[in-house]
């Protein structure tokens, strides 16, 4: 589906990519300066969701549907890493 | 693609980007772990789900790669897993003893009871 996008849709997707990238950098502030460890985990979770959004926007921009699959895999990895870090923080080991 | 199709995708992309921005403002500005987790697990999830819906509308149900149906699967996956992750993080924070901001307390301990 490599058709030419309309001008307003191209502008909207560019603005969405800029917003999602900037928001990822802003969430990195919470990862660096968070007072406690769960703050950093929440910031990393937000970063993972924003990267999924960037992947979907890039799929719409280029017309390649495979990037939606990449976004789904990133969402799965983010969920598993969140569970693992939370268990490690609370219990001291992941698999007992 | 015709104009109505493009307008619908544009509207969904705008809504999703706005929700991502609102969720990250909440992540930066709220004073507490639990408030920050509330902001990200609601607003950011809605933003990403709206962008997935924009992808589903753009690619459509008849694409060869199947990206439209994959986008719908992504919406279901986000709505199932992000609240679970937020709940696990809040349990970990409560076990670490992260305090509330202000004078809030957990429901099962009375601040007037000296035996807690």
CSV table of C-alpha atoms in Angstrom, one decimal:
chain,number,residue,atom,x,y,z
A,1,UNK,CA,0.0,0.0,0.0
A,2,UNK,CA,2.6,2.5,-1.1
A,3,UNK,CA,0.1,5.1,-2.3
A,4,UNK,CA,0.8,8.8,-1.8
A,5,UNK,CA,-0.6,10.1,1.5
A,6,UNK,CA,-2.6,13.3,1.6
A,7,UNK,CA,-0.9,16.4,2.9
A,8,UNK,CA,-2.8,16.7,6.1
A,9,UNK,CA,-2.4,13.0,7.0
A,10,UNK,CA,1.3,13.3,6.4
A,11,UNK,CA,1.5,16.4,8.6
A,12,UNK,CA,-0.5,14.7,11.4
A,13,UNK,CA,1.7,11.6,11.3
A,14,UNK,CA,4.9,13.7,11.4
A,15,UNK,CA,3.5,15.7,14.3
A,16,UNK,CA,2.6,12.4,16.1
A,17,UNK,CA,6.1,11.0,15.6
A,18,UNK,CA,7.6,14.2,17.0
A,19,UNK,CA,5.3,14.1,20.0
A,20,UNK,CA,5.9,10.4,20.7
A,21,UNK,CA,9.7,10.9,20.4
A,22,UNK,CA,9.7,13.9,22.7
A,23,UNK,CA,7.5,12.2,25.2
A,24,UNK,CA,9.9,9.2,25.3
A,25,UNK,CA,12.8,11.6,26.1
A,26,UNK,CA,10.7,13.2,28.8
A,27,UNK,CA,9.9,9.8,30.4
A,28,UNK,CA,13.6,9.2,30.4
A,29,UNK,CA,13.9,12.1,32.9
A,30,UNK,CA,11.7,10.1,35.3
A,31,UNK,CA,13.9,7.0,34.8
A,32,UNK,CA,17.0,9.0,35.6
A,33,UNK,CA,15.8,11.2,38.5
A,34,UNK,CA,13.1,9.0,40.0
A,35,UNK,CA,13.5,8.9,43.8
A,36,UNK,CA,12.7,5.2,44.2
A,37,UNK,CA,13.0,2.1,42.1
A,38,UNK,CA,9.3,1.7,41.3
A,39,UNK,CA,9.4,5.2,39.8
A,40,UNK,CA,12.1,4.0,37.4
A,41,UNK,CA,10.1,0.9,36.5
A,42,UNK,CA,7.0,3.1,35.8
A,43,UNK,CA,9.1,5.3,33.6
A,44,UNK,CA,10.5,2.4,31.6
A,45,UNK,CA,7.0,1.0,31.1
A,46,UNK,CA,5.9,4.4,29.7
A,47,UNK,CA,8.9,4.4,27.4
A,48,UNK,CA,8.0,0.9,26.1
A,49,UNK,CA,4.4,2.0,25.4
A,50,UNK,CA,5.7,5.1,23.6
A,51,UNK,CA,8.1,3.1,21.4
A,52,UNK,CA,5.1,0.9,20.4
A,53,UNK,CA,3.3,4.0,19.4
A,54,UNK,CA,6.3,5.1,17.3
A,55,UNK,CA,6.4,1.7,15.6
A,56,UNK,CA,2.7,1.9,14.6
A,57,UNK,CA,3.1,5.5,13.3
A,58,UNK,CA,6.1,4.5,11.3
A,59,UNK,CA,4.0,1.6,9.8
A,60,UNK,CA,1.3,4.1,8.7
A,61,UNK,CA,3.9,6.5,7.4
A,62,UNK,CA,5.8,4.0,5.2
A,63,UNK,CA,2.8,1.7,4.4
A,64,UNK,CA,4.7,-1.4,5.6
A,65,UNK,CA,2.4,-3.5,7.8
A,66,UNK,CA,5.3,-5.5,9.3
A,67,UNK,CA,6.1,-2.7,11.7
A,68,UNK,CA,2.8,-3.3,13.5
A,69,UNK,CA,4.1,-6.8,14.3
A,70,UNK,CA,7.3,-5.2,15.6
A,71,UNK,CA,5.2,-3.0,17.9
A,72,UNK,CA,3.3,-5.9,19.2
A,73,UNK,CA,6.5,-7.8,20.0
A,74,UNK,CA,7.8,-4.7,21.8
A,75,UNK,CA,4.6,-4.6,23.9
A,76,UNK,CA,5.1,-8.3,24.8
A,77,UNK,CA,8.7,-7.7,25.8
A,78,UNK,CA,7.8,-4.6,27.9
A,79,UNK,CA,5.1,-6.5,29.8
A,80,UNK,CA,7.4,-9.4,30.6
A,81,UNK,CA,10.2,-7.1,31.7
A,82,UNK,CA,7.9,-5.2,33.9
A,83,UNK,CA,6.7,-8.3,35.7
A,84,UNK,CA,10.3,-9.6,36.0
A,85,UNK,CA,11.6,-6.3,37.5
A,86,UNK,CA,8.7,-6.0,39.9
A,87,UNK,CA,9.2,-9.5,41.2
A,88,UNK,CA,12.9,-9.0,41.5
A,89,UNK,CA,12.4,-5.8,43.5
A,90,UNK,CA,9.8,-7.2,45.8
A,91,UNK,CA,11.0,-10.8,46.4
A,92,UNK,CA,14.7,-10.8,45.6
A,93,UNK,CA,14.6,-13.4,42.9
A,94,UNK,CA,12.5,-14.0,39.8
A,95,UNK,CA,12.1,-17.7,39.8
A,96,UNK,CA,12.5,-19.5,43.1
B,1,UNK,CA,-7.3,6.4,-0.4
B,2,UNK,CA,-10.2,8.8,-0.3
B,3,UNK,CA,-10.7,11.9,1.9
B,4,UNK,CA,-12.9,10.4,4.6
B,5,UNK,CA,-10.6,7.5,5.2
B,6,UNK,CA,-7.6,9.9,5.5
B,7,UNK,CA,-9.6,12.2,7.8
B,8,UNK,CA,-10.5,9.3,10.1
B,9,UNK,CA,-6.9,8.2,10.4
B,10,UNK,CA,-5.8,11.8,11.0
B,11,UNK,CA,-8.4,12.2,13.8
B,12,UNK,CA,-7.3,8.9,15.5
B,13,UNK,CA,-3.6,9.9,15.2
B,14,UNK,CA,-4.3,13.3,16.8
B,15,UNK,CA,-6.3,11.7,19.7
B,16,UNK,CA,-3.6,9.2,20.3
B,17,UNK,CA,-0.8,11.7,20.3
B,18,UNK,CA,-2.7,13.9,22.7
B,19,UNK,CA,-3.3,11.1,25.2
B,20,UNK,CA,0.4,10.2,25.0
B,21,UNK,CA,1.3,13.8,25.8
B,22,UNK,CA,-1.2,14.0,28.7
B,23,UNK,CA,0.1,10.7,30.2
B,24,UNK,CA,3.7,11.8,30.2
B,25,UNK,CA,2.8,15.1,31.7
B,26,UNK,CA,1.2,13.2,34.5
B,27,UNK,CA,4.2,10.9,34.8
B,28,UNK,CA,6.5,14.0,35.3
B,29,UNK,CA,4.2,16.2,37.5
B,30,UNK,CA,2.5,13.9,39.9
B,31,UNK,CA,4.2,13.7,43.4
B,32,UNK,CA,3.9,10.0,44.1
B,33,UNK,CA,4.6,6.5,42.6
B,34,UNK,CA,1.0,5.5,42.7
B,35,UNK,CA,-0.2,8.7,41.1
B,36,UNK,CA,2.4,8.4,38.3
B,37,UNK,CA,1.5,4.8,37.7
B,38,UNK,CA,-2.2,5.8,37.5
B,39,UNK,CA,-1.4,8.4,34.9
B,40,UNK,CA,0.7,6.2,32.7
B,41,UNK,CA,-1.4,3.1,32.9
B,42,UNK,CA,-4.6,4.9,31.9
B,43,UNK,CA,-3.7,7.8,29.5
B,44,UNK,CA,-0.7,6.2,27.8
B,45,UNK,CA,-2.5,3.0,27.2
B,46,UNK,CA,-5.4,4.9,25.7
B,47,UNK,CA,-3.1,6.8,23.4
B,48,UNK,CA,-1.3,3.7,22.2
B,49,UNK,CA,-4.6,1.9,21.6
B,50,UNK,CA,-5.9,4.9,19.6
B,51,UNK,CA,-2.8,4.7,17.4
B,52,UNK,CA,-3.3,1.0,17.0
B,53,UNK,CA,-6.9,1.7,15.9
B,54,UNK,CA,-5.6,4.3,13.4
B,55,UNK,CA,-3.3,1.6,12.0
B,56,UNK,CA,-6.3,-0.8,11.8
B,57,UNK,CA,-8.4,1.8,9.9
B,58,UNK,CA,-5.5,2.7,7.6
B,59,UNK,CA,-4.5,-0.8,6.6
B,60,UNK,CA,-8.0,-2.2,6.5
B,61,UNK,CA,-9.1,-5.8,6.8
B,62,UNK,CA,-8.0,-6.9,3.3
B,63,UNK,CA,-4.3,-6.1,3.4
B,64,UNK,CA,-2.0,-8.9,2.3
B,65,UNK,CA,0.3,-8.6,5.4
B,66,UNK,CA,-2.7,-8.6,7.7
B,67,UNK,CA,-1.6,-5.5,9.6
B,68,UNK,CA,-5.1,-4.3,10.3
B,69,UNK,CA,-6.1,-7.4,12.3
B,70,UNK,CA,-2.7,-7.4,14.0
B,71,UNK,CA,-3.5,-3.8,15.2
B,72,UNK,CA,-6.8,-5.0,16.7
B,73,UNK,CA,-4.9,-7.8,18.5
B,74,UNK,CA,-2.5,-5.2,19.8
B,75,UNK,CA,-5.4,-3.2,21.3
B,76,UNK,CA,-6.6,-6.3,23.1
B,77,UNK,CA,-3.1,-7.1,24.4
B,78,UNK,CA,-2.5,-3.6,25.7
B,79,UNK,CA,-5.9,-3.6,27.6
B,80,UNK,CA,-5.1,-6.9,29.1
B,81,UNK,CA,-1.5,-6.5,30.1
B,82,UNK,CA,-0.9,-2.9,31.1
B,83,UNK,CA,-3.2,-2.9,34.2
B,84,UNK,CA,-1.7,-6.2,35.3
B,85,UNK,CA,1.8,-4.7,35.1
B,86,UNK,CA,0.7,-1.6,37.0
B,87,UNK,CA,-0.8,-3.7,39.7
B,88,UNK,CA,2.4,-5.8,40.1
B,89,UNK,CA,4.5,-2.6,40.3
B,90,UNK,CA,2.2,-1.1,43.0
B,91,UNK,CA,2.4,-4.4,45.0
B,92,UNK,CA,6.2,-4.2,44.7
B,93,UNK,CA,6.2,-0.5,45.8
B,94,UNK,CA,4.0,-1.3,48.8
B,95,UNK,CA,6.3,-4.2,49.8
B,96,UNK,CA,9.3,-1.9,49.6
B,97,UNK,CA,7.5,0.6,51.9
B,98,UNK,CA,7.2,3.5,49.5
B,99,UNK,CA,5.2,6.1,51.4
B,100,UNK,CA,2.3,8.1,50.1
B,101,UNK,CA,2.6,11.8,49.4
B,102,UNK,CA,0.7,13.8,52.0
B,103,UNK,CA,-1.3,12.3,54.8
B,104,UNK,CA,-2.9,9.4,53.0
B,105,UNK,CA,-2.6,5.9,54.5
B,106,UNK,CA,-3.4,2.3,53.5
B,107,UNK,CA,-7.0,1.3,54.2
B,108,UNK,CA,-6.2,-1.4,56.7
B,109,UNK,CA,-4.0,0.5,59.1
B,110,UNK,CA,-5.4,3.2,61.3
B,111,UNK,CA,-3.1,6.2,61.9
B,112,UNK,CA,-4.7,6.7,65.4
B,113,UNK,CA,-3.8,3.1,66.4
B,114,UNK,CA,-0.3,3.0,68.1
B,115,UNK,CA,0.1,-0.7,67.6
B,116,UNK,CA,0.7,-0.5,63.8
